[in-house]
PDB file of C-alpha atoms in Angstrom:
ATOM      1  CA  UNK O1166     -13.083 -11.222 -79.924  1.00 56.00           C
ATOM      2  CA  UNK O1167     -12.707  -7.470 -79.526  1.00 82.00           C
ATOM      3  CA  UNK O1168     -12.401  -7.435 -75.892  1.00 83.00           C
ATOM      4  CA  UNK O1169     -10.450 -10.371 -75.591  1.00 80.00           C
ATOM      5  CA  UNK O1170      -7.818  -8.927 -78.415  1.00 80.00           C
ATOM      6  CA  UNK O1171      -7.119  -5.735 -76.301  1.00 81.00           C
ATOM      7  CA  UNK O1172      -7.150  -7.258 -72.809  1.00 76.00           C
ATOM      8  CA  UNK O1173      -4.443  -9.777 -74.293  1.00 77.00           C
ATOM      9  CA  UNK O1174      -2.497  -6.945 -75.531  1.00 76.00           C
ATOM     10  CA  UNK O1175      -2.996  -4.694 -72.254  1.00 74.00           C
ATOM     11  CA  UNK O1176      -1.582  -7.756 -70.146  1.00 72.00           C
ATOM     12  CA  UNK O1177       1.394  -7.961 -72.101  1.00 75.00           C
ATOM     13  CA  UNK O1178       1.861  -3.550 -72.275  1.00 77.00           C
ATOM     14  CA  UNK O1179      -0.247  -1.722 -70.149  1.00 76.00           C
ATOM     15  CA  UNK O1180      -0.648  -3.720 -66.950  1.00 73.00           C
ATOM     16  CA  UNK O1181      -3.364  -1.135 -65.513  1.00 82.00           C
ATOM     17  CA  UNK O1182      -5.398  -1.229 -68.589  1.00 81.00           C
ATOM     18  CA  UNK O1183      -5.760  -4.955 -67.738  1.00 79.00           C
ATOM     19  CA  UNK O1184      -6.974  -4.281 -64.273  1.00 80.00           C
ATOM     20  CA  UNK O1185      -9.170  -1.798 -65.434  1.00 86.00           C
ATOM     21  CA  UNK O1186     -11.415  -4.346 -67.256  1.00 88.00           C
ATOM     22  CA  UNK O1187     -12.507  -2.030 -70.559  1.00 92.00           C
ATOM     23  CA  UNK O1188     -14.955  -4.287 -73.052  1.00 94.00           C
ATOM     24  CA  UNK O1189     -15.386  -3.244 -76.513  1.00 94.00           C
ATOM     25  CA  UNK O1190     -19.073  -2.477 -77.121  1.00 96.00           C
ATOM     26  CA  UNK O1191     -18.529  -1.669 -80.783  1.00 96.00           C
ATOM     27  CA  UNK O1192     -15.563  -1.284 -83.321  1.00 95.00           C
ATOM     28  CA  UNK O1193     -16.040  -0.948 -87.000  1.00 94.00           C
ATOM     29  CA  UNK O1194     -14.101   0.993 -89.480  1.00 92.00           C
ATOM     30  CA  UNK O1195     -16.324   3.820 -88.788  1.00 95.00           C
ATOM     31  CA  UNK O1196     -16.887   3.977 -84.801  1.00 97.00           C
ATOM     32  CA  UNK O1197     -15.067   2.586 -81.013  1.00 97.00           C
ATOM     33  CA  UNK O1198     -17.259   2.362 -78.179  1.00 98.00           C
ATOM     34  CA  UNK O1199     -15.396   1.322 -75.140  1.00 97.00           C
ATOM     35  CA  UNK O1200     -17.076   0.855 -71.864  1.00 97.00           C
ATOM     36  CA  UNK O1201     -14.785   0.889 -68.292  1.00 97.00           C
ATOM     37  CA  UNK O1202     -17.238  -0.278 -65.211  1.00 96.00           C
ATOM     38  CA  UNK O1203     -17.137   1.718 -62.280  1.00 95.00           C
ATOM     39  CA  UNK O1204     -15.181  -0.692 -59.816  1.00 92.00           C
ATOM     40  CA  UNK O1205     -13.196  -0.893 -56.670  1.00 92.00           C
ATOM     41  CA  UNK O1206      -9.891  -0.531 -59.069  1.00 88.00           C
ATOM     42  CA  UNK O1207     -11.136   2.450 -61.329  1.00 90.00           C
ATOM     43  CA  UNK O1208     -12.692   4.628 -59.037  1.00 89.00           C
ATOM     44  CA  UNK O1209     -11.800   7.297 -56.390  1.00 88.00           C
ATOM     45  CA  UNK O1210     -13.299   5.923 -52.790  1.00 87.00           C
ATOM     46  CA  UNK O1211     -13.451   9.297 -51.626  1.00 89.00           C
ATOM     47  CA  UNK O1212     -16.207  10.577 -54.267  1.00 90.00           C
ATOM     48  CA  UNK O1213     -17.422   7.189 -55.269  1.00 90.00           C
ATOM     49  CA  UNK O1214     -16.308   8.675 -59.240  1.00 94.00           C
ATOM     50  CA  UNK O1215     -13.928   7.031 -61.556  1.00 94.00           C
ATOM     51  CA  UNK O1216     -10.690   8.824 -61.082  1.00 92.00           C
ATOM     52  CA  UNK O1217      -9.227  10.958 -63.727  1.00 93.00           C
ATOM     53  CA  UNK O1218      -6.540   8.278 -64.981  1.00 93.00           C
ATOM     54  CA  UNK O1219      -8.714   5.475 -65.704  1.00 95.00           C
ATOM     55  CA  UNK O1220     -11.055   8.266 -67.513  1.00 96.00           C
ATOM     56  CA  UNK O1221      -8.064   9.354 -69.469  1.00 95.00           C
ATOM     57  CA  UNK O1222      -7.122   5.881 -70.542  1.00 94.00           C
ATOM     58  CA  UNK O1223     -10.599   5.048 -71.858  1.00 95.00           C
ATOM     59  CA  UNK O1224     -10.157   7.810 -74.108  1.00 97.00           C
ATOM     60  CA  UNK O1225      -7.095   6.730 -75.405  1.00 95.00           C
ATOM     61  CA  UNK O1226      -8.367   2.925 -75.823  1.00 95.00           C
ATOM     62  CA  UNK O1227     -11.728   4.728 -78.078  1.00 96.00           C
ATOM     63  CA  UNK O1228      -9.322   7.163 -80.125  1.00 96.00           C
ATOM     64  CA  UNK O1229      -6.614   4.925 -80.926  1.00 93.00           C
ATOM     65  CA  UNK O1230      -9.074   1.166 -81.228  1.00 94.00           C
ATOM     66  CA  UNK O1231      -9.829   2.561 -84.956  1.00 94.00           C
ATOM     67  CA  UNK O1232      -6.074   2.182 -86.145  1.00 93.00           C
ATOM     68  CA  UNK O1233      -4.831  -0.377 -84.406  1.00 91.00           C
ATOM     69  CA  UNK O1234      -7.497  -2.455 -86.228  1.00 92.00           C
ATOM     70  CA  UNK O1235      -6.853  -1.326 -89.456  1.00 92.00           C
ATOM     71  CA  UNK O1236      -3.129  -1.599 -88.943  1.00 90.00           C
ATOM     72  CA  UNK O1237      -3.640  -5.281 -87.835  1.00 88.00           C
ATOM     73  CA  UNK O1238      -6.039  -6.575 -90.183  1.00 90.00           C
ATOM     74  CA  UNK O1239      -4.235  -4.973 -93.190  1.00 89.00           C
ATOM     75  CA  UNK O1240      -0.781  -5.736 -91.655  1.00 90.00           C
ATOM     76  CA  UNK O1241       1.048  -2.730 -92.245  1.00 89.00           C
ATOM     77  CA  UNK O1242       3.893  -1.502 -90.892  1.00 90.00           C
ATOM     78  CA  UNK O1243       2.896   1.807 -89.518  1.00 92.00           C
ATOM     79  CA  UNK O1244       3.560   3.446 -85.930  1.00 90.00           C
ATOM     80  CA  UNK O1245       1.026   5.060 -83.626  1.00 86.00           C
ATOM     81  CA  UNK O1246       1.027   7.024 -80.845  1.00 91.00           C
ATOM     82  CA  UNK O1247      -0.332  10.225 -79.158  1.00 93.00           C
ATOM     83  CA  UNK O1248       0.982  14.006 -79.195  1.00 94.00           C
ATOM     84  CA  UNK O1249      -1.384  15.151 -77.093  1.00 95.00           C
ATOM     85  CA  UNK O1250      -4.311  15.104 -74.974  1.00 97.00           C
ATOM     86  CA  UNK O1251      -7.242  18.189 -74.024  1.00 98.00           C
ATOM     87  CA  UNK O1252     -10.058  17.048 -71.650  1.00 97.00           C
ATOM     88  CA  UNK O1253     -12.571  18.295 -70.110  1.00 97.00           C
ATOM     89  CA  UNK O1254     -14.152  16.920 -67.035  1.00 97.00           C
ATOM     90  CA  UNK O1255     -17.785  17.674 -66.740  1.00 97.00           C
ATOM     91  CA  UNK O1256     -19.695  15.835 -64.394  1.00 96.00           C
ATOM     92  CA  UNK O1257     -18.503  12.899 -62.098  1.00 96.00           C
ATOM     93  CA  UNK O1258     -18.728   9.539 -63.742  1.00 97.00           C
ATOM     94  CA  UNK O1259     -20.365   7.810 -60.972  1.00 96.00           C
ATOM     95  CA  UNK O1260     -21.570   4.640 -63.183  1.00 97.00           C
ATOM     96  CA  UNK O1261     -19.823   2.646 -65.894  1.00 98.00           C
ATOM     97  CA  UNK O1262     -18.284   4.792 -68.785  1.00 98.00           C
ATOM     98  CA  UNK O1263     -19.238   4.323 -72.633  1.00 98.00           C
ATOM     99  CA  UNK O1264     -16.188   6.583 -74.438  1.00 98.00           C
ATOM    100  CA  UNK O1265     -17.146   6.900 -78.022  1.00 98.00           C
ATOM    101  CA  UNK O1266     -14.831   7.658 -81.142  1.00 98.00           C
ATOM    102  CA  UNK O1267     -17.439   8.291 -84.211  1.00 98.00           C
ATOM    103  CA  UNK O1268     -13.861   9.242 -86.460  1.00 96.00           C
ATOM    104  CA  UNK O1269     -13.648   6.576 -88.257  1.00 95.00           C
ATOM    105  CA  UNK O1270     -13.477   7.828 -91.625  1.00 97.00           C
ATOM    106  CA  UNK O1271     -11.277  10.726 -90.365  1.00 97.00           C
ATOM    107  CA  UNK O1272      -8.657   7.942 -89.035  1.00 96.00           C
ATOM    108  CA  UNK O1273      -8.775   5.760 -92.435  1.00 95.00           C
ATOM    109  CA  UNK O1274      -8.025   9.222 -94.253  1.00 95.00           C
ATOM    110  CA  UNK O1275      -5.231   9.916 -91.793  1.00 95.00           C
ATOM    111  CA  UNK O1276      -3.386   6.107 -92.359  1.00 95.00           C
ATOM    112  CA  UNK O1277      -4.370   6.601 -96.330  1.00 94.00           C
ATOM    113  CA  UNK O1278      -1.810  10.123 -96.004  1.00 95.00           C
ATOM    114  CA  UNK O1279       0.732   8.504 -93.368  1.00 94.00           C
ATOM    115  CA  UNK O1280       1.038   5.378 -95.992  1.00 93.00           C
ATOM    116  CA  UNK O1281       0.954   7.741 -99.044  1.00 92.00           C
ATOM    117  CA  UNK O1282       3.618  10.167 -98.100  1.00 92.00           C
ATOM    118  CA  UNK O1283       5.850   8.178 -96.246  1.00 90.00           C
ATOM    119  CA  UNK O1284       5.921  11.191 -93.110  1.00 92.00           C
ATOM    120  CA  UNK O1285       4.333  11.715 -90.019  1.00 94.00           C
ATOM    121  CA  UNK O1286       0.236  12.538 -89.918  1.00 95.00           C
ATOM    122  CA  UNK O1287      -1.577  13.942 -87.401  1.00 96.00           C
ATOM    123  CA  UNK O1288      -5.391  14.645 -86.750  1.00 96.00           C
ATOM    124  CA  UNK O1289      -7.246  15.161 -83.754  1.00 97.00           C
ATOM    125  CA  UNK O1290      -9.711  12.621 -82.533  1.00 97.00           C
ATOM    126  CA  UNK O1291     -12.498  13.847 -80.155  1.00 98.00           C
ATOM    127  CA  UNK O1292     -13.917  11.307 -78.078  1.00 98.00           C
ATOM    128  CA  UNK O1293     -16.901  11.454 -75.707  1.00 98.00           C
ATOM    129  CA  UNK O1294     -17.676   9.958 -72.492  1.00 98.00           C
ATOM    130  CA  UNK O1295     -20.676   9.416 -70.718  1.00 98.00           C
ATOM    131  CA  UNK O1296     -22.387   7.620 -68.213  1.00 98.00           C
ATOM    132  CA  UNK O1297     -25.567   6.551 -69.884  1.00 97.00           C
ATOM    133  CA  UNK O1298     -27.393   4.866 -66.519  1.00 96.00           C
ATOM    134  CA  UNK O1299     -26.980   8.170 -65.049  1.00 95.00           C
ATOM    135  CA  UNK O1300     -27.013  10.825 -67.271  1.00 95.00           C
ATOM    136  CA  UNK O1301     -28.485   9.026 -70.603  1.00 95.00           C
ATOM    137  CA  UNK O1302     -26.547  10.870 -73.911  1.00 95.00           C
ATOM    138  CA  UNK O1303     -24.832  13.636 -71.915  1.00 97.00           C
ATOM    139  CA  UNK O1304     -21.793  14.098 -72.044  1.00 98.00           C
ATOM    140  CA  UNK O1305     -19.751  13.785 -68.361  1.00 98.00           C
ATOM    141  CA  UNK O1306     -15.928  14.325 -70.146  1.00 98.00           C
ATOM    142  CA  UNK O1307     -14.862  15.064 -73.548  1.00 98.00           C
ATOM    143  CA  UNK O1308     -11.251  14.455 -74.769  1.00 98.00           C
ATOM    144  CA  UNK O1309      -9.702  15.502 -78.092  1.00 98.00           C
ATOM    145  CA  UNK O1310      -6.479  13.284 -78.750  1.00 97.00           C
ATOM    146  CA  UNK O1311      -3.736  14.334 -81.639  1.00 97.00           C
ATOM    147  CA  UNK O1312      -3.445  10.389 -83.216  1.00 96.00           C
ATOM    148  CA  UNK O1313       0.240  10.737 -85.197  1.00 96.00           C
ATOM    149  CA  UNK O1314       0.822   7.837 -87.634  1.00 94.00           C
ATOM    150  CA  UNK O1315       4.135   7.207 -89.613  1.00 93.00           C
ATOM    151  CA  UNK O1316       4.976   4.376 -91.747  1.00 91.00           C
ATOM    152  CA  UNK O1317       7.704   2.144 -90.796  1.00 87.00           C
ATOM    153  CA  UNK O1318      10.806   2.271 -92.730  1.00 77.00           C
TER     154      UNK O1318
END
């Protein structure tokens, strides 16, 4: 249901996230896994890596999964979007990407404070990506993403 929630939502905002096929491995309050394939529309032909936009977007998919869920299923009326965005690109991702958010609590805390106030929160999520038929647990890119939440008036 996952999956099919976000690649509904992608079609109707962000056509390339669509194309790019992500499928959510795991989303609880507590953890986003995300995993993009490695495919003829997500990677560069010239290195046979994904290219740095599709990596960038899977990061943003595993940082922000967390809220949107807990925005939806509680129905609140509360914006999200990103500041800002640090990566760092460590290895070529030359297999399907897993992009994992373990912030979960961090993110509740953050809504809790953007609902209690009334203003603007911000925290930074980190997110890792890696390429686990290649390169098992290490790391190939890391990302840190400032998640700003404000509650509608």
């Amino acid at each position: 249901m996952n999956t099919a929630m976000v690649r509904l939502w992608s079609l109707q905002n962000v056509f390339f996230l669509w194309l790019a096929s992500p499928k959510i491995v795991e989303l609880t309050e507590e953890r986003c896994v995300v995993r993009v394939p490695l495919n003829w529309r997500t990677r560069r032909r010239d290195i046979h890596a994904m290219y740095l936009g599709t990596l960038c977007m899977g990061a943003d998919v595993a940082a922000g999964l967390i809220a949107f869920k807990l925005v939806r299923e509680r129905k609140l009326r509360v914006n999200f979007l990103f500041k800002d965005m640090k990566a760092e690109f460590l290895k070529r991702a030359e297999g399907p990407v897993y992009f994992t958010n373990n912030e979960g609590r961090m993110i509740q805390d953050l809504l809790q404070r953007a609902l209690d106030t009334g203003e603007r929160q911000e925290a930074t999520v980190p997110v890792i990506a890696t390429v686990p038929s290649k390169f098992g647990d290490e790391p190939v890119a890391r990302f840190t993403l400032t998640l700003s939440l404000k509650k509608k008036s």
